[in-house]
CSV table of N, CA and C in Angstrom, one decimal:
chain,number,residue,atom,x,y,z
F,22,UNK,N,-0.6,-23.3,29.6
F,22,UNK,CA,-0.8,-22.4,30.7
F,22,UNK,C,0.6,-22.0,31.3
F,23,UNK,N,0.7,-20.7,31.6
F,23,UNK,CA,2.0,-20.2,32.0
F,23,UNK,C,1.8,-19.4,33.3
F,24,UNK,N,2.7,-19.7,34.2
F,24,UNK,CA,2.8,-18.8,35.5
F,24,UNK,C,3.8,-17.8,35.2
F,25,UNK,N,3.4,-16.5,35.3
F,25,UNK,CA,4.3,-15.4,35.2
F,25,UNK,C,4.4,-14.7,36.5
F,26,UNK,N,5.6,-14.5,37.0
F,26,UNK,CA,5.9,-13.8,38.2
F,26,UNK,C,6.7,-12.6,38.0
F,27,UNK,N,6.2,-11.4,38.4
F,27,UNK,CA,6.9,-10.2,38.3
F,27,UNK,C,7.3,-9.8,39.7
F,28,UNK,N,8.6,-9.9,40.0
F,28,UNK,CA,9.1,-9.5,41.3
F,28,UNK,C,9.6,-8.1,41.3
F,29,UNK,N,9.2,-7.3,42.2
F,29,UNK,CA,9.6,-5.9,42.3
F,29,UNK,C,10.2,-5.6,43.6
F,30,UNK,N,11.5,-5.3,43.6
F,30,UNK,CA,12.2,-5.0,44.9
F,30,UNK,C,11.9,-3.5,45.3
F,31,UNK,N,12.2,-3.3,46.6
F,31,UNK,CA,11.9,-1.9,47.2
F,31,UNK,C,10.5,-1.5,47.1
F,32,UNK,N,9.6,-2.4,47.2
F,32,UNK,CA,8.2,-2.1,47.0
F,32,UNK,C,7.6,-1.8,48.4
F,33,UNK,N,7.0,-0.6,48.6
F,33,UNK,CA,6.4,-0.3,49.8
F,33,UNK,C,4.9,-0.6,49.7
F,34,UNK,N,4.2,-0.5,50.9
F,34,UNK,CA,2.7,-0.8,50.8
F,34,UNK,C,2.0,0.1,49.8
F,35,UNK,N,2.4,1.4,49.8
F,35,UNK,CA,1.7,2.3,48.9
F,35,UNK,C,2.0,1.9,47.4
F,36,UNK,N,3.2,1.5,47.2
F,36,UNK,CA,3.6,1.0,45.8
F,36,UNK,C,2.8,-0.2,45.4
F,37,UNK,N,2.7,-1.1,46.4
F,37,UNK,CA,2.0,-2.4,46.1
F,37,UNK,C,0.5,-2.1,45.7
F,38,UNK,N,-0.1,-1.2,46.4
F,38,UNK,CA,-1.5,-0.8,46.1
F,38,UNK,C,-1.6,-0.2,44.7
F,39,UNK,N,-0.7,0.8,44.5
F,39,UNK,CA,-0.7,1.4,43.2
F,39,UNK,C,-0.4,0.5,42.0
F,40,UNK,N,0.5,-0.4,42.2
F,40,UNK,CA,0.9,-1.4,41.2
F,40,UNK,C,-0.3,-2.3,40.9
F,41,UNK,N,-1.0,-2.8,42.0
F,41,UNK,CA,-2.1,-3.7,41.9
F,41,UNK,C,-3.2,-3.0,41.0
F,42,UNK,N,-3.4,-1.7,41.2
F,42,UNK,CA,-4.4,-1.0,40.4
F,42,UNK,C,-4.1,-1.0,38.9
F,43,UNK,N,-2.8,-1.1,38.6
F,43,UNK,CA,-2.4,-1.1,37.2
F,43,UNK,C,-2.7,-2.4,36.4
F,44,UNK,N,-2.9,-3.4,37.2
F,44,UNK,CA,-3.2,-4.7,36.6
F,44,UNK,C,-4.6,-5.3,37.1
F,45,UNK,N,-5.4,-4.4,37.5
F,45,UNK,CA,-6.7,-4.8,38.2
F,45,UNK,C,-7.6,-5.6,37.2
F,46,UNK,N,-7.3,-5.5,35.9
F,46,UNK,CA,-8.1,-6.3,34.9
F,46,UNK,C,-7.8,-7.7,34.8
F,47,UNK,N,-6.7,-8.2,35.5
F,47,UNK,CA,-6.3,-9.5,35.5
F,47,UNK,C,-6.6,-10.2,36.8
F,48,UNK,N,-6.7,-11.6,36.8
F,48,UNK,CA,-6.8,-12.4,38.0
F,48,UNK,C,-5.4,-12.8,38.4
F,49,UNK,N,-4.9,-12.3,39.6
F,49,UNK,CA,-3.5,-12.5,40.0
F,49,UNK,C,-3.5,-12.6,41.5
F,50,UNK,N,-2.3,-13.0,42.0
F,50,UNK,CA,-2.1,-13.0,43.4
F,50,UNK,C,-0.9,-12.1,43.7
F,51,UNK,N,-0.8,-11.7,45.0
F,51,UNK,CA,0.3,-10.8,45.4
F,51,UNK,C,0.9,-11.5,46.6
F,52,UNK,N,2.3,-11.7,46.5
F,52,UNK,CA,3.0,-12.3,47.6
F,52,UNK,C,4.0,-11.3,48.1
F,53,UNK,N,3.8,-10.6,49.2
F,53,UNK,CA,4.8,-9.7,49.7
F,53,UNK,C,5.9,-10.5,50.4
F,54,UNK,N,7.1,-10.0,50.3
F,54,UNK,CA,8.2,-10.7,50.9
F,54,UNK,C,9.4,-9.8,51.2
F,55,UNK,N,10.5,-10.5,51.5
F,55,UNK,CA,11.7,-9.8,51.8
F,55,UNK,C,12.8,-10.2,50.8
F,56,UNK,N,13.5,-9.2,50.3
F,56,UNK,CA,14.5,-9.4,49.3
F,56,UNK,C,15.9,-9.0,49.9
F,57,UNK,N,16.9,-9.5,49.3
F,57,UNK,CA,18.3,-9.2,49.7
F,57,UNK,C,19.0,-8.6,48.5
F,58,UNK,N,19.3,-7.3,48.6
F,58,UNK,CA,19.9,-6.6,47.4
F,58,UNK,C,21.1,-5.8,47.8
F,59,UNK,N,22.2,-6.2,47.2
F,59,UNK,CA,23.5,-5.5,47.5
F,59,UNK,C,23.8,-5.3,48.9
F,60,UNK,N,23.6,-6.4,49.6
F,60,UNK,CA,24.0,-6.5,51.0
F,60,UNK,C,23.0,-5.9,52.0
F,61,UNK,N,21.8,-5.5,51.5
F,61,UNK,CA,20.8,-4.9,52.3
F,61,UNK,C,19.5,-5.7,52.2
F,62,UNK,N,18.8,-5.8,53.3
F,62,UNK,CA,17.5,-6.5,53.3
F,62,UNK,C,16.4,-5.4,53.0
F,63,UNK,N,15.5,-5.7,52.1
F,63,UNK,CA,14.5,-4.8,51.7
F,63,UNK,C,13.2,-5.5,51.4
F,64,UNK,N,12.1,-4.8,51.4
F,64,UNK,CA,10.8,-5.3,51.0
F,64,UNK,C,10.8,-5.6,49.6
F,65,UNK,N,10.0,-6.6,49.2
F,65,UNK,CA,9.8,-6.9,47.8
F,65,UNK,C,8.4,-7.5,47.6
F,66,UNK,N,7.9,-7.6,46.4
F,66,UNK,CA,6.6,-8.2,46.2
F,66,UNK,C,6.6,-8.9,44.9
F,67,UNK,N,5.9,-10.1,44.9
F,67,UNK,CA,5.7,-10.9,43.7
F,67,UNK,C,4.2,-10.7,43.2
F,68,UNK,N,4.0,-10.3,42.0
F,68,UNK,CA,2.7,-10.4,41.3
F,68,UNK,C,2.7,-11.6,40.5
F,69,UNK,N,1.8,-12.5,40.7
F,69,UNK,CA,1.8,-13.8,40.1
F,69,UNK,C,0.5,-14.0,39.2
F,70,UNK,N,0.7,-14.2,38.0
F,70,UNK,CA,-0.4,-14.4,37.0
F,70,UNK,C,-0.3,-15.8,36.4
F,71,UNK,N,-1.4,-16.6,36.4
F,71,UNK,CA,-1.5,-17.8,35.7
F,71,UNK,C,-2.5,-17.7,34.6
F,72,UNK,N,-2.0,-17.8,33.3
F,72,UNK,CA,-2.8,-17.5,32.1
F,72,UNK,C,-2.2,-18.2,30.9
F,73,UNK,N,-3.0,-18.4,29.9
F,73,UNK,CA,-2.5,-19.0,28.7
F,73,UNK,C,-2.5,-18.0,27.5
F,74,UNK,N,-3.0,-16.8,27.7
F,74,UNK,CA,-3.1,-15.8,26.6
F,74,UNK,C,-1.8,-15.0,26.6
F,75,UNK,N,-1.1,-15.1,25.5
F,75,UNK,CA,0.2,-14.4,25.3
F,75,UNK,C,0.0,-12.8,25.4
F,76,UNK,N,-1.1,-12.4,24.8
F,76,UNK,CA,-1.4,-10.9,24.8
F,76,UNK,C,-1.7,-10.5,26.3
F,77,UNK,N,-2.5,-11.2,27.0
F,77,UNK,CA,-2.8,-10.9,28.4
F,77,UNK,C,-1.5,-10.9,29.3
F,78,UNK,N,-0.7,-11.9,29.1
F,78,UNK,CA,0.5,-12.0,29.8
F,78,UNK,C,1.5,-10.9,29.6
F,79,UNK,N,1.6,-10.5,28.3
F,79,UNK,CA,2.5,-9.4,27.9
F,79,UNK,C,1.9,-8.1,28.5
F,80,UNK,N,0.6,-7.9,28.5
F,80,UNK,CA,0.0,-6.7,29.0
F,80,UNK,C,0.3,-6.6,30.5
F,81,UNK,N,0.2,-7.7,31.2
F,81,UNK,CA,0.4,-7.8,32.7
F,81,UNK,C,1.8,-7.4,33.0
F,82,UNK,N,2.8,-8.0,32.3
F,82,UNK,CA,4.2,-7.6,32.5
F,82,UNK,C,4.5,-6.2,32.2
F,83,UNK,N,4.0,-5.7,31.0
F,83,UNK,CA,4.3,-4.4,30.6
F,83,UNK,C,3.7,-3.3,31.6
F,84,UNK,N,2.5,-3.6,32.0
F,84,UNK,CA,1.9,-2.6,33.0
F,84,UNK,C,2.7,-2.5,34.3
F,85,UNK,N,3.1,-3.6,34.8
F,85,UNK,CA,3.9,-3.6,36.1
F,85,UNK,C,5.2,-3.0,35.9
F,86,UNK,N,6.0,-3.4,34.8
F,86,UNK,CA,7.3,-3.0,34.6
F,86,UNK,C,7.4,-1.5,34.3
F,87,UNK,N,6.5,-1.0,33.4
F,87,UNK,CA,6.5,0.4,33.0
F,87,UNK,C,6.1,1.3,34.2
F,88,UNK,N,5.2,0.8,35.0
F,88,UNK,CA,4.8,1.7,36.1
F,88,UNK,C,5.9,1.7,37.1
F,89,UNK,N,6.5,0.6,37.5
F,89,UNK,CA,7.5,0.5,38.5
F,89,UNK,C,8.8,1.3,38.1
F,90,UNK,N,9.1,1.3,36.9
F,90,UNK,CA,10.4,1.9,36.4
F,90,UNK,C,10.2,3.3,35.8
F,91,UNK,N,8.9,3.7,35.7
F,91,UNK,CA,8.6,4.9,35.0
F,91,UNK,C,8.3,6.1,35.9
F,92,UNK,N,7.8,7.1,35.2
F,92,UNK,CA,7.5,8.4,35.9
F,92,UNK,C,6.2,8.3,36.8
F,93,UNK,N,5.4,7.2,36.6
F,93,UNK,CA,4.2,7.1,37.4
F,93,UNK,C,4.4,6.7,38.8
F,94,UNK,N,5.5,6.1,39.1
F,94,UNK,CA,5.9,5.7,40.4
F,94,UNK,C,6.3,6.9,41.3
F,95,UNK,N,6.0,6.9,42.6
F,95,UNK,CA,6.4,7.9,43.5
F,95,UNK,C,7.9,8.0,43.5
F,96,UNK,N,8.5,6.8,43.5
F,96,UNK,CA,10.0,6.8,43.5
F,96,UNK,C,10.4,5.7,42.5
F,97,UNK,N,10.6,6.1,41.2
F,97,UNK,CA,10.9,5.1,40.2
F,97,UNK,C,12.0,4.2,40.6
F,98,UNK,N,11.9,2.9,40.3
F,98,UNK,CA,12.9,1.9,40.6
F,98,UNK,C,13.8,1.7,39.3
F,99,UNK,N,15.0,1.2,39.6
F,99,UNK,CA,15.8,0.9,38.4
F,99,UNK,C,15.3,-0.4,37.8
F,100,UNK,N,15.7,-0.7,36.6
F,100,UNK,CA,15.3,-1.9,35.9
F,100,UNK,C,15.8,-3.1,36.6
F,101,UNK,N,16.9,-3.0,37.4
F,101,UNK,CA,17.5,-4.1,38.1
F,101,UNK,C,16.6,-4.5,39.3
F,102,UNK,N,15.7,-3.7,39.7
F,102,UNK,CA,14.8,-4.0,40.8
F,102,UNK,C,13.6,-4.8,40.3
F,103,UNK,N,13.5,-5.1,39.0
F,103,UNK,CA,12.3,-5.8,38.5
F,103,UNK,C,12.8,-7.1,37.9
F,104,UNK,N,12.2,-8.2,38.3
F,104,UNK,CA,12.6,-9.6,37.7
F,104,UNK,C,11.3,-10.2,37.2
F,105,UNK,N,11.4,-10.7,36.0
F,105,UNK,CA,10.2,-11.4,35.4
F,105,UNK,C,10.6,-12.9,35.2
F,106,UNK,N,9.9,-13.8,35.8
F,106,UNK,CA,10.1,-15.2,35.5
F,106,UNK,C,8.9,-15.9,35.1
F,107,UNK,N,9.0,-17.0,34.3
F,107,UNK,CA,7.9,-17.7,33.8
F,107,UNK,C,8.2,-19.2,33.9
F,108,UNK,N,7.1,-20.0,34.2
F,108,UNK,CA,7.2,-21.4,34.3
F,108,UNK,C,5.9,-22.0,33.7
F,109,UNK,N,6.1,-23.1,33.0
F,109,UNK,CA,4.9,-23.8,32.5
F,109,UNK,C,4.1,-24.4,33.6
F,110,UNK,N,2.8,-24.3,33.6
F,110,UNK,CA,1.9,-24.9,34.6
F,110,UNK,C,1.3,-26.1,33.9
F,111,UNK,N,1.4,-27.3,34.5
F,111,UNK,CA,0.8,-28.5,33.9
F,111,UNK,C,-0.5,-28.7,34.5
F,112,UNK,N,-0.8,-28.3,35.7
F,112,UNK,CA,-2.1,-28.6,36.4
F,112,UNK,C,-2.5,-27.4,37.2
F,113,UNK,N,-3.8,-27.1,37.1
F,113,UNK,CA,-4.3,-26.1,38.0
F,113,UNK,C,-5.6,-26.6,38.5
F,114,UNK,N,-6.2,-26.0,39.5
F,114,UNK,CA,-7.4,-26.5,40.1
F,114,UNK,C,-8.6,-26.1,39.1
F,115,UNK,N,-8.3,-25.2,38.2
F,115,UNK,CA,-9.4,-24.8,37.2
F,115,UNK,C,-9.5,-25.9,36.2
F,116,UNK,N,-8.5,-26.6,35.9
F,116,UNK,CA,-8.5,-27.7,34.9
F,116,UNK,C,-8.1,-29.0,35.5
F,117,UNK,N,-9.1,-29.9,35.6
F,117,UNK,CA,-8.8,-31.2,36.3
F,117,UNK,C,-7.7,-31.9,35.6
F,118,UNK,N,-6.8,-32.5,36.3
F,118,UNK,CA,-5.7,-33.2,35.7
F,118,UNK,C,-6.2,-34.6,35.2
F,119,UNK,N,-5.6,-35.1,34.2
F,119,UNK,CA,-5.9,-36.4,33.7
F,119,UNK,C,-5.8,-37.5,34.7
F,120,UNK,N,-4.8,-37.5,35.5
F,120,UNK,CA,-4.6,-38.5,36.5
F,120,UNK,C,-5.7,-38.6,37.5
F,121,UNK,N,-6.3,-37.4,37.9
F,121,UNK,CA,-7.4,-37.4,38.8
F,121,UNK,C,-8.6,-38.0,38.2
F,122,UNK,N,-8.9,-37.7,36.9
F,122,UNK,CA,-10.0,-38.3,36.2
F,122,UNK,C,-9.8,-39.9,36.1
F,123,UNK,N,-8.6,-40.3,35.8
F,123,UNK,CA,-8.4,-41.7,35.6
F,123,UNK,C,-8.5,-42.4,37.0
F,124,UNK,N,-8.1,-41.8,38.1
F,124,UNK,CA,-8.2,-42.4,39.4
F,124,UNK,C,-9.7,-42.5,39.8
F,125,UNK,N,-10.4,-41.4,39.5
F,125,UNK,CA,-11.8,-41.4,39.8
F,125,UNK,C,-12.6,-42.5,39.0
F,126,UNK,N,-12.2,-42.6,37.8
F,126,UNK,CA,-12.8,-43.7,36.9
F,126,UNK,C,-12.5,-45.0,37.4
F,127,UNK,N,-11.3,-45.2,37.9
F,127,UNK,CA,-10.9,-46.5,38.4
F,127,UNK,C,-11.7,-46.9,39.6
F,128,UNK,N,-11.9,-46.0,40.6
F,128,UNK,CA,-12.6,-46.3,41.8
F,128,UNK,C,-14.1,-46.4,41.5
F,129,UNK,N,-14.6,-45.7,40.6
F,129,UNK,CA,-16.0,-45.8,40.2
F,129,UNK,C,-16.2,-47.2,39.6
F,130,UNK,N,-15.3,-47.7,38.7
F,130,UNK,CA,-15.4,-49.0,38.1
F,130,UNK,C,-15.4,-50.1,39.2
F,131,UNK,N,-14.5,-50.0,40.2
F,131,UNK,CA,-14.4,-51.0,41.2
F,131,UNK,C,-15.6,-51.0,42.1
F,132,UNK,N,-16.2,-49.9,42.4
F,132,UNK,CA,-17.4,-49.8,43.2
F,132,UNK,C,-18.6,-50.4,42.5
F,133,UNK,N,-18.6,-50.4,41.2
F,133,UNK,CA,-19.8,-51.0,40.5
F,133,UNK,C,-19.7,-52.5,40.4
F,134,UNK,N,-18.5,-53.1,40.6
F,134,UNK,CA,-18.4,-54.5,40.5
F,134,UNK,C,-18.9,-55.3,41.7
């Protein structure tokens, strides 16, 4: 399972809505924030996807990056305004972790004695 974050600087509310439409086929979260770029404070947004499918992850990244830097955007951003980071996810709430199962089994065993 991989967490992929696409951070887009200089993102306005209208850009965020338009960008979200580009990846509406995915389950993702949006974290609006503040960025600091070349001595200036500006709005930014993180689009966060947790998925294990390489094809879905690549499609998510491509849709956001191409839209943000391409002609579809009202004001295309430079490639420097887009950052893609990935981290391996060991535990999610969708998949119970082994330690939780073992802890539950331990207390179940103790209560039966």
